[in-house]
Amino acid sequence: MAQNRYQYETSPRKLEPNYDKKSKSNTKRKPLKVVEDLPRQNVKVSDKERKKQMKMTFTVIALFLLLITISCRNSQIDKKFTHIQEQKKQLATLQKENEQLKVSIENSQNLSNVEKIAKEELGMQKLTSKQTIYVSIPKKDYVEPAGEKIIIEENKNWWQEIAEKILNF
């Protein structure tokens, strides 16, 4: 039967596979054979192969240990870095606090604040003209001039002594 290429329906046409009737009958499943475990044969490995295998295992172990040490060192570096960052933050906060304390000290050393504390806490008062006493001091100089000539001897080496003797001669 010839199939029309034009289809009037909305659903796609169903294709039927072409099976060979002969191939269906020949594909019967055959029962599986049970394979018994055979004892392993003793395989002899040469000394060169053993040395090569040992060398390879030691190389792998060495690389593994190297990677472990590198990762441990990197973790220690990270710990130190975070510790340094924390210390820097702490330093910055302490510097800010120090600056604030300096400003508060400068503000408290104001002359009006000193007078206020002296009056209120210490009970002090300003002097009146009756409480002022004047003292006269003679204008004599109490410093005595040096009467003797002071000679300072320096430690001179023998070259300088010879040079002075020649010049003073």
Short mmCIF file of N, CA and C in Angstrom, two decimals:
data_model
loop_
_atom_site.label_atom_id
_atom_site.label_comp_id
_atom_site.label_asym_id
_atom_site.label_seq_id
_atom_site.Cartn_x
_atom_site.Cartn_y
_atom_site.Cartn_z
N MET A 1 0.84 -1.17 0.00
CA MET A 1 0.00 0.00 0.00
C MET A 1 0.89 1.24 0.00
N ALA A 2 0.63 2.11 -0.84
CA ALA A 2 1.41 3.33 -0.96
C ALA A 2 0.88 4.35 0.03
N GLN A 3 1.79 4.97 0.72
CA GLN A 3 1.38 5.96 1.72
C GLN A 3 1.40 7.35 1.10
N ASN A 4 0.41 8.10 1.46
CA ASN A 4 0.36 9.47 0.98
C ASN A 4 1.34 10.33 1.77
N ARG A 5 1.94 11.20 1.09
CA ARG A 5 2.88 12.07 1.78
C ARG A 5 2.17 13.20 2.48
N TYR A 6 1.04 13.53 2.09
CA TYR A 6 0.28 14.61 2.72
C TYR A 6 -0.60 14.02 3.81
N GLN A 7 -0.61 14.65 4.96
CA GLN A 7 -1.36 14.11 6.09
C GLN A 7 -2.41 15.13 6.47
N TYR A 8 -3.62 14.64 6.64
CA TYR A 8 -4.74 15.53 6.94
C TYR A 8 -4.97 15.69 8.43
N GLU A 9 -4.44 14.85 9.22
CA GLU A 9 -4.67 14.91 10.67
C GLU A 9 -3.61 15.78 11.33
N THR A 10 -3.90 16.13 12.60
CA THR A 10 -2.93 16.94 13.34
C THR A 10 -1.91 16.08 14.06
N SER A 11 -2.22 14.86 14.34
CA SER A 11 -1.26 14.00 15.03
C SER A 11 -0.30 13.40 14.01
N PRO A 12 0.93 13.19 14.40
CA PRO A 12 1.89 12.64 13.44
C PRO A 12 1.59 11.18 13.15
N ARG A 13 1.98 10.76 12.00
CA ARG A 13 1.71 9.38 11.64
C ARG A 13 2.68 8.47 12.37
N LYS A 14 2.29 7.27 12.58
CA LYS A 14 3.09 6.30 13.28
C LYS A 14 3.88 5.51 12.28
N LEU A 15 5.15 5.39 12.56
CA LEU A 15 6.01 4.61 11.70
C LEU A 15 6.15 3.22 12.29
N GLU A 16 6.04 2.27 11.46
CA GLU A 16 6.21 0.91 11.93
C GLU A 16 7.58 0.42 11.50
N PRO A 17 8.32 -0.14 12.44
CA PRO A 17 9.65 -0.59 12.08
C PRO A 17 9.58 -1.83 11.19
N ASN A 18 10.58 -1.96 10.38
CA ASN A 18 10.66 -3.14 9.51
C ASN A 18 11.49 -4.19 10.22
N TYR A 19 10.83 -5.21 10.75
CA TYR A 19 11.52 -6.31 11.39
C TYR A 19 11.61 -7.47 10.42
N ASP A 20 12.74 -8.10 10.50
CA ASP A 20 12.87 -9.34 9.73
C ASP A 20 12.34 -10.46 10.59
N LYS A 21 11.50 -11.22 10.05
CA LYS A 21 10.92 -12.32 10.80
C LYS A 21 11.96 -13.38 11.11
N LYS A 22 12.96 -13.48 10.29
CA LYS A 22 14.00 -14.47 10.52
C LYS A 22 14.86 -14.09 11.71
N SER A 23 15.17 -12.81 11.91
CA SER A 23 16.05 -12.39 12.99
C SER A 23 15.40 -12.57 14.35
N LYS A 24 14.06 -12.51 14.42
CA LYS A 24 13.36 -12.68 15.69
C LYS A 24 13.51 -14.11 16.19
N SER A 25 13.44 -15.04 15.34
CA SER A 25 13.49 -16.43 15.76
C SER A 25 14.91 -16.83 16.16
N ASN A 26 15.95 -16.22 15.62
CA ASN A 26 17.33 -16.60 15.91
C ASN A 26 17.86 -15.96 17.18
N THR A 27 17.20 -14.98 17.74
CA THR A 27 17.72 -14.25 18.90
C THR A 27 17.19 -14.82 20.20
N LYS A 28 17.12 -16.08 20.32
CA LYS A 28 16.72 -16.68 21.58
C LYS A 28 17.87 -16.54 22.55
N ARG A 29 17.54 -16.34 23.77
CA ARG A 29 18.56 -16.20 24.78
C ARG A 29 19.14 -17.55 25.14
N LYS A 30 20.42 -17.56 25.18
CA LYS A 30 21.10 -18.78 25.54
C LYS A 30 21.39 -18.73 27.04
N PRO A 31 21.37 -19.83 27.70
CA PRO A 31 21.67 -19.80 29.13
C PRO A 31 23.13 -19.41 29.35
N LEU A 32 23.35 -18.65 30.44
CA LEU A 32 24.70 -18.18 30.75
C LEU A 32 25.53 -19.30 31.34
N LYS A 33 26.79 -19.28 31.01
CA LYS A 33 27.69 -20.27 31.57
C LYS A 33 28.22 -19.77 32.90
N VAL A 34 28.29 -20.61 33.83
CA VAL A 34 28.82 -20.26 35.14
C VAL A 34 30.33 -20.46 35.08
N VAL A 35 31.03 -19.41 35.42
CA VAL A 35 32.48 -19.48 35.40
C VAL A 35 32.95 -19.62 36.84
N GLU A 36 33.71 -20.61 37.09
CA GLU A 36 34.23 -20.83 38.43
C GLU A 36 35.49 -20.00 38.61
N ASP A 37 35.69 -19.58 39.86
CA ASP A 37 36.91 -18.83 40.17
C ASP A 37 38.11 -19.74 40.04
N LEU A 38 39.01 -19.30 39.24
CA LEU A 38 40.23 -20.06 39.07
C LEU A 38 41.28 -19.52 40.03
N PRO A 39 42.12 -20.35 40.55
CA PRO A 39 43.16 -19.83 41.44
C PRO A 39 44.09 -18.91 40.65
N ARG A 40 44.52 -17.87 41.33
CA ARG A 40 45.39 -16.90 40.67
C ARG A 40 46.74 -17.53 40.38
N GLN A 41 47.21 -17.15 39.27
CA GLN A 41 48.51 -17.68 38.89
C GLN A 41 49.59 -16.83 39.55
N ASN A 42 50.64 -17.43 39.92
CA ASN A 42 51.75 -16.69 40.51
C ASN A 42 52.49 -15.96 39.40
N VAL A 43 52.36 -14.63 39.44
CA VAL A 43 53.02 -13.82 38.43
C VAL A 43 54.30 -13.29 39.04
N LYS A 44 55.38 -13.53 38.42
CA LYS A 44 56.66 -13.05 38.93
C LYS A 44 56.95 -11.68 38.32
N VAL A 45 57.28 -10.75 39.23
CA VAL A 45 57.59 -9.39 38.79
C VAL A 45 59.10 -9.24 38.89
N SER A 46 59.68 -8.68 37.87
CA SER A 46 61.14 -8.53 37.85
C SER A 46 61.58 -7.46 38.86
N ASP A 47 62.86 -7.49 39.21
CA ASP A 47 63.41 -6.52 40.16
C ASP A 47 63.31 -5.10 39.63
N LYS A 48 63.47 -4.92 38.35
CA LYS A 48 63.36 -3.58 37.76
C LYS A 48 61.96 -3.04 37.94
N GLU A 49 60.97 -3.90 37.73
CA GLU A 49 59.58 -3.47 37.88
C GLU A 49 59.28 -3.13 39.34
N ARG A 50 59.78 -3.95 40.26
CA ARG A 50 59.57 -3.66 41.69
C ARG A 50 60.21 -2.34 42.07
N LYS A 51 61.44 -2.12 41.63
CA LYS A 51 62.11 -0.85 41.93
C LYS A 51 61.35 0.32 41.35
N LYS A 52 60.84 0.14 40.15
CA LYS A 52 60.07 1.19 39.50
C LYS A 52 58.78 1.48 40.28
N GLN A 53 58.12 0.39 40.75
CA GLN A 53 56.90 0.57 41.53
C GLN A 53 57.20 1.24 42.86
N MET A 54 58.28 0.83 43.52
CA MET A 54 58.66 1.43 44.80
C MET A 54 59.01 2.91 44.63
N LYS A 55 59.73 3.19 43.56
CA LYS A 55 60.10 4.57 43.28
C LYS A 55 58.84 5.42 43.05
N MET A 56 57.91 4.88 42.33
CA MET A 56 56.66 5.60 42.05
C MET A 56 55.87 5.82 43.35
N THR A 57 55.79 4.80 44.20
CA THR A 57 55.04 4.97 45.45
C THR A 57 55.72 5.99 46.35
N PHE A 58 57.05 5.94 46.44
CA PHE A 58 57.75 6.93 47.26
C PHE A 58 57.58 8.33 46.69
N THR A 59 57.56 8.46 45.40
CA THR A 59 57.34 9.77 44.78
C THR A 59 55.95 10.29 45.10
N VAL A 60 54.96 9.43 45.02
CA VAL A 60 53.58 9.84 45.32
C VAL A 60 53.45 10.22 46.78
N ILE A 61 54.06 9.43 47.67
CA ILE A 61 54.01 9.74 49.10
C ILE A 61 54.72 11.06 49.38
N ALA A 62 55.88 11.28 48.76
CA ALA A 62 56.61 12.53 48.95
C ALA A 62 55.80 13.73 48.47
N LEU A 63 55.16 13.60 47.32
CA LEU A 63 54.33 14.70 46.82
C LEU A 63 53.15 14.95 47.75
N PHE A 64 52.57 13.89 48.26
CA PHE A 64 51.45 14.03 49.18
C PHE A 64 51.89 14.75 50.45
N LEU A 65 53.04 14.37 51.00
CA LEU A 65 53.55 15.03 52.20
C LEU A 65 53.91 16.49 51.91
N LEU A 66 54.46 16.75 50.74
CA LEU A 66 54.78 18.13 50.36
C LEU A 66 53.52 18.98 50.29
N LEU A 67 52.47 18.45 49.69
CA LEU A 67 51.21 19.20 49.60
C LEU A 67 50.60 19.42 50.97
N ILE A 68 50.72 18.44 51.85
CA ILE A 68 50.19 18.61 53.21
C ILE A 68 50.96 19.70 53.95
N THR A 69 52.29 19.70 53.83
CA THR A 69 53.06 20.75 54.51
C THR A 69 52.76 22.13 53.94
N ILE A 70 52.57 22.21 52.64
CA ILE A 70 52.24 23.51 52.03
C ILE A 70 50.88 23.99 52.52
N SER A 71 49.92 23.10 52.59
CA SER A 71 48.59 23.51 53.05
C SER A 71 48.61 23.90 54.53
N CYS A 72 49.39 23.18 55.34
CA CYS A 72 49.51 23.54 56.76
C CYS A 72 50.16 24.91 56.91
N ARG A 73 51.19 25.17 56.14
CA ARG A 73 51.87 26.46 56.20
C ARG A 73 50.94 27.59 55.75
N ASN A 74 50.17 27.34 54.73
CA ASN A 74 49.21 28.35 54.27
C ASN A 74 48.15 28.63 55.33
N SER A 75 47.72 27.59 56.04
CA SER A 75 46.74 27.82 57.10
C SER A 75 47.35 28.63 58.24
N GLN A 76 48.63 28.37 58.56
CA GLN A 76 49.29 29.17 59.58
C GLN A 76 49.44 30.61 59.14
N ILE A 77 49.76 30.82 57.89
CA ILE A 77 49.88 32.19 57.37
C ILE A 77 48.54 32.90 57.45
N ASP A 78 47.46 32.20 57.12
CA ASP A 78 46.13 32.80 57.21
C ASP A 78 45.79 33.18 58.64
N LYS A 79 46.13 32.31 59.60
CA LYS A 79 45.87 32.62 61.01
C LYS A 79 46.63 33.85 61.45
N LYS A 80 47.90 33.93 61.06
CA LYS A 80 48.72 35.09 61.43
C LYS A 80 48.17 36.36 60.78
N PHE A 81 47.73 36.25 59.54
CA PHE A 81 47.19 37.41 58.84
C PHE A 81 45.93 37.92 59.53
N THR A 82 45.03 37.01 59.90
CA THR A 82 43.81 37.44 60.61
C THR A 82 44.16 38.05 61.96
N HIS A 83 45.17 37.48 62.64
CA HIS A 83 45.59 38.04 63.93
C HIS A 83 46.13 39.46 63.75
N ILE A 84 46.92 39.66 62.70
CA ILE A 84 47.46 41.00 62.42
C ILE A 84 46.34 41.97 62.11
N GLN A 85 45.36 41.54 61.33
CA GLN A 85 44.23 42.41 61.00
C GLN A 85 43.46 42.80 62.26
N GLU A 86 43.26 41.84 63.17
CA GLU A 86 42.57 42.14 64.42
C GLU A 86 43.37 43.14 65.25
N GLN A 87 44.70 42.95 65.29
CA GLN A 87 45.54 43.87 66.05
C GLN A 87 45.50 45.28 65.44
N LYS A 88 45.46 45.37 64.12
CA LYS A 88 45.37 46.68 63.46
C LYS A 88 44.06 47.37 63.80
N LYS A 89 42.96 46.60 63.82
CA LYS A 89 41.67 47.17 64.19
C LYS A 89 41.69 47.67 65.63
N GLN A 90 42.29 46.87 66.50
CA GLN A 90 42.38 47.25 67.91
C GLN A 90 43.24 48.50 68.07
N LEU A 91 44.33 48.58 67.32
CA LEU A 91 45.19 49.76 67.36
C LEU A 91 44.43 51.00 66.90
N ALA A 92 43.65 50.86 65.84
CA ALA A 92 42.88 52.01 65.34
C ALA A 92 41.87 52.50 66.37
N THR A 93 41.18 51.57 67.04
CA THR A 93 40.22 51.98 68.05
C THR A 93 40.91 52.64 69.24
N LEU A 94 42.07 52.12 69.64
CA LEU A 94 42.80 52.73 70.75
C LEU A 94 43.32 54.12 70.39
N GLN A 95 43.75 54.29 69.13
CA GLN A 95 44.21 55.62 68.71
C GLN A 95 43.05 56.62 68.70
N LYS A 96 41.88 56.18 68.26
CA LYS A 96 40.72 57.07 68.28
C LYS A 96 40.37 57.46 69.72
N GLU A 97 40.38 56.48 70.61
CA GLU A 97 40.07 56.74 72.01
C GLU A 97 41.10 57.69 72.62
N ASN A 98 42.38 57.50 72.26
CA ASN A 98 43.45 58.35 72.76
C ASN A 98 43.25 59.79 72.30
N GLU A 99 42.90 59.98 71.04
CA GLU A 99 42.65 61.33 70.53
C GLU A 99 41.46 61.98 71.24
N GLN A 100 40.42 61.20 71.50
CA GLN A 100 39.27 61.75 72.21
C GLN A 100 39.65 62.16 73.63
N LEU A 101 40.49 61.36 74.29
CA LEU A 101 40.93 61.71 75.64
C LEU A 101 41.81 62.96 75.63
N LYS A 102 42.66 63.11 74.61
CA LYS A 102 43.49 64.31 74.51
C LYS A 102 42.61 65.56 74.35
N VAL A 103 41.59 65.44 73.53
CA VAL A 103 40.68 66.58 73.32
C VAL A 103 39.96 66.92 74.62
N SER A 104 39.51 65.90 75.34
CA SER A 104 38.80 66.17 76.60
C SER A 104 39.74 66.77 77.64
N ILE A 105 41.02 66.37 77.66
CA ILE A 105 41.99 66.96 78.59
C ILE A 105 42.24 68.42 78.24
N GLU A 106 42.39 68.71 76.96
CA GLU A 106 42.62 70.09 76.54
C GLU A 106 41.41 70.96 76.88
N ASN A 107 40.22 70.43 76.74
CA ASN A 107 39.02 71.20 77.09
C ASN A 107 38.92 71.42 78.59
N SER A 108 39.36 70.45 79.39
CA SER A 108 39.25 70.60 80.84
C SER A 108 40.33 71.53 81.40
N GLN A 109 41.40 71.78 80.67
CA GLN A 109 42.45 72.67 81.15
C GLN A 109 42.17 74.13 80.81
N ASN A 110 41.00 74.45 80.46
CA ASN A 110 40.58 75.80 80.18
C ASN A 110 40.63 76.60 81.48
N LEU A 111 41.05 77.87 81.42
CA LEU A 111 41.21 78.70 82.61
C LEU A 111 39.89 78.87 83.36
N SER A 112 38.80 79.01 82.65
CA SER A 112 37.50 79.17 83.33
C SER A 112 37.12 77.89 84.07
N ASN A 113 37.46 76.73 83.50
CA ASN A 113 37.18 75.47 84.19
C ASN A 113 38.02 75.33 85.46
N VAL A 114 39.28 75.77 85.38
CA VAL A 114 40.16 75.70 86.56
C VAL A 114 39.62 76.60 87.67
N GLU A 115 39.21 77.80 87.33
CA GLU A 115 38.64 78.71 88.33
C GLU A 115 37.37 78.13 88.95
N LYS A 116 36.54 77.54 88.12
CA LYS A 116 35.28 76.96 88.59
C LYS A 116 35.55 75.82 89.58
N ILE A 117 36.49 74.95 89.25
CA ILE A 117 36.82 73.83 90.14
C ILE A 117 37.46 74.35 91.43
N ALA A 118 38.31 75.37 91.32
CA ALA A 118 38.96 75.94 92.51
C ALA A 118 37.93 76.56 93.45
N LYS A 119 36.94 77.23 92.94
CA LYS A 119 35.92 77.86 93.78
C LYS A 119 34.98 76.84 94.37
N GLU A 120 34.49 75.92 93.53
CA GLU A 120 33.45 75.00 93.98
C GLU A 120 34.00 73.85 94.83
N GLU A 121 35.02 73.18 94.36
CA GLU A 121 35.51 71.99 95.05
C GLU A 121 36.52 72.31 96.15
N LEU A 122 37.40 73.28 95.91
CA LEU A 122 38.46 73.57 96.87
C LEU A 122 38.13 74.78 97.76
N GLY A 123 37.10 75.53 97.49
CA GLY A 123 36.68 76.66 98.31
C GLY A 123 37.64 77.84 98.23
N MET A 124 38.33 78.01 97.14
CA MET A 124 39.29 79.11 97.00
C MET A 124 38.57 80.37 96.52
N GLN A 125 39.22 81.52 96.81
CA GLN A 125 38.69 82.80 96.37
C GLN A 125 39.82 83.62 95.77
N LYS A 126 39.45 84.66 94.98
CA LYS A 126 40.46 85.54 94.40
C LYS A 126 41.01 86.46 95.48
N LEU A 127 42.28 86.85 95.30
CA LEU A 127 42.92 87.74 96.27
C LEU A 127 42.36 89.17 96.16
N THR A 128 42.30 89.82 97.29
CA THR A 128 41.90 91.24 97.30
C THR A 128 43.17 92.07 97.43
N SER A 129 43.05 93.36 97.27
CA SER A 129 44.23 94.24 97.37
C SER A 129 44.80 94.27 98.79
N LYS A 130 44.01 93.98 99.81
CA LYS A 130 44.48 93.98 101.19
C LYS A 130 45.36 92.75 101.47
N GLN A 131 45.16 91.70 100.73
CA GLN A 131 45.91 90.48 100.97
C GLN A 131 47.25 90.45 100.22
N THR A 132 47.53 91.44 99.40
CA THR A 132 48.74 91.48 98.63
C THR A 132 49.87 92.06 99.46
N ILE A 133 51.02 91.40 99.53
CA ILE A 133 52.20 91.87 100.25
C ILE A 133 53.34 91.96 99.24
N TYR A 134 54.00 93.14 99.22
CA TYR A 134 55.11 93.35 98.30
C TYR A 134 56.41 93.16 99.05
N VAL A 135 57.38 92.52 98.42
CA VAL A 135 58.68 92.25 99.03
C VAL A 135 59.74 92.95 98.20
N SER A 136 60.66 93.65 98.88
CA SER A 136 61.73 94.33 98.14
C SER A 136 62.98 93.47 98.22
N ILE A 137 63.65 93.34 97.10
CA ILE A 137 64.84 92.52 97.00
C ILE A 137 65.98 93.42 96.57
N PRO A 138 67.12 93.39 97.26
CA PRO A 138 68.25 94.24 96.83
C PRO A 138 68.77 93.78 95.48
N LYS A 139 69.35 94.72 94.75
CA LYS A 139 69.77 94.43 93.40
C LYS A 139 71.23 93.99 93.34
N LYS A 140 71.75 93.46 94.41
CA LYS A 140 73.11 92.99 94.45
C LYS A 140 73.20 91.65 93.73
N ASP A 141 74.29 91.49 92.97
CA ASP A 141 74.48 90.27 92.21
C ASP A 141 75.21 89.25 93.09
N TYR A 142 74.63 88.13 93.25
CA TYR A 142 75.21 87.12 94.13
C TYR A 142 76.12 86.14 93.38
N VAL A 143 76.30 86.32 92.11
CA VAL A 143 77.17 85.45 91.33
C VAL A 143 78.57 86.02 91.36
N GLU A 144 79.56 85.21 91.76
CA GLU A 144 80.94 85.66 91.82
C GLU A 144 81.65 85.31 90.53
N PRO A 145 82.41 86.27 89.98
CA PRO A 145 83.15 85.96 88.77
C PRO A 145 84.35 85.07 89.10
N ALA A 146 84.79 84.33 88.14
CA ALA A 146 85.91 83.43 88.34
C ALA A 146 87.19 84.24 88.44
N GLY A 147 87.95 84.05 89.53
CA GLY A 147 89.18 84.80 89.74
C GLY A 147 90.39 84.09 89.19
N GLU A 148 90.30 82.86 89.00
CA GLU A 148 91.42 82.10 88.52
C GLU A 148 91.18 81.67 87.08
N LYS A 149 92.30 81.46 86.39
CA LYS A 149 92.19 81.00 85.01
C LYS A 149 92.08 79.47 85.05
N ILE A 150 91.09 78.98 84.41
CA ILE A 150 90.87 77.55 84.40
C ILE A 150 91.50 76.97 83.15
N ILE A 151 92.38 76.00 83.36
CA ILE A 151 93.05 75.36 82.23
C ILE A 151 92.49 73.95 82.11
N ILE A 152 92.00 73.68 80.96
CA ILE A 152 91.43 72.36 80.70
C ILE A 152 92.44 71.58 79.87
N GLU A 153 92.90 70.49 80.44
CA GLU A 153 93.85 69.68 79.72
C GLU A 153 93.11 68.57 78.98
N GLU A 154 93.46 68.46 77.77
CA GLU A 154 92.85 67.43 76.95
C GLU A 154 93.85 66.29 76.80
N ASN A 155 93.36 65.14 76.67
CA ASN A 155 94.23 64.00 76.42
C ASN A 155 94.69 64.08 74.96
N LYS A 156 95.99 64.28 74.82
CA LYS A 156 96.54 64.44 73.49
C LYS A 156 97.44 63.24 73.21
N ASN A 157 97.48 62.85 71.97
CA ASN A 157 98.39 61.77 71.63
C ASN A 157 99.79 62.34 71.42
N TRP A 158 100.75 61.50 71.29
CA TRP A 158 102.15 61.94 71.24
C TRP A 158 102.46 62.76 70.00
N TRP A 159 101.70 62.61 68.92
CA TRP A 159 101.92 63.42 67.73
C TRP A 159 101.52 64.88 67.98
N GLN A 160 100.42 65.05 68.68
CA GLN A 160 99.97 66.41 68.95
C GLN A 160 100.92 67.12 69.93
N GLU A 161 101.43 66.38 70.92
CA GLU A 161 102.38 66.99 71.87
C GLU A 161 103.64 67.46 71.16
N ILE A 162 104.18 66.64 70.26
CA ILE A 162 105.39 67.00 69.52
C ILE A 162 105.12 68.22 68.64
N ALA A 163 103.93 68.24 68.00
CA ALA A 163 103.60 69.37 67.14
C ALA A 163 103.48 70.66 67.95
N GLU A 164 102.92 70.62 69.15
CA GLU A 164 102.79 71.82 70.00
C GLU A 164 104.17 72.30 70.47
N LYS A 165 105.04 71.36 70.84
CA LYS A 165 106.39 71.75 71.28
C LYS A 165 107.15 72.42 70.17
N ILE A 166 106.99 71.93 68.94
CA ILE A 166 107.69 72.53 67.82
C ILE A 166 107.13 73.92 67.52
N LEU A 167 105.82 74.08 67.60
CA LEU A 167 105.19 75.38 67.32
C LEU A 167 105.47 76.38 68.43
N ASN A 168 105.55 75.96 69.68
CA ASN A 168 105.82 76.87 70.81
C ASN A 168 107.29 77.20 70.93
N PHE A 169 108.15 76.53 70.29
CA PHE A 169 109.60 76.76 70.37
C PHE A 169 109.98 78.00 69.70
#
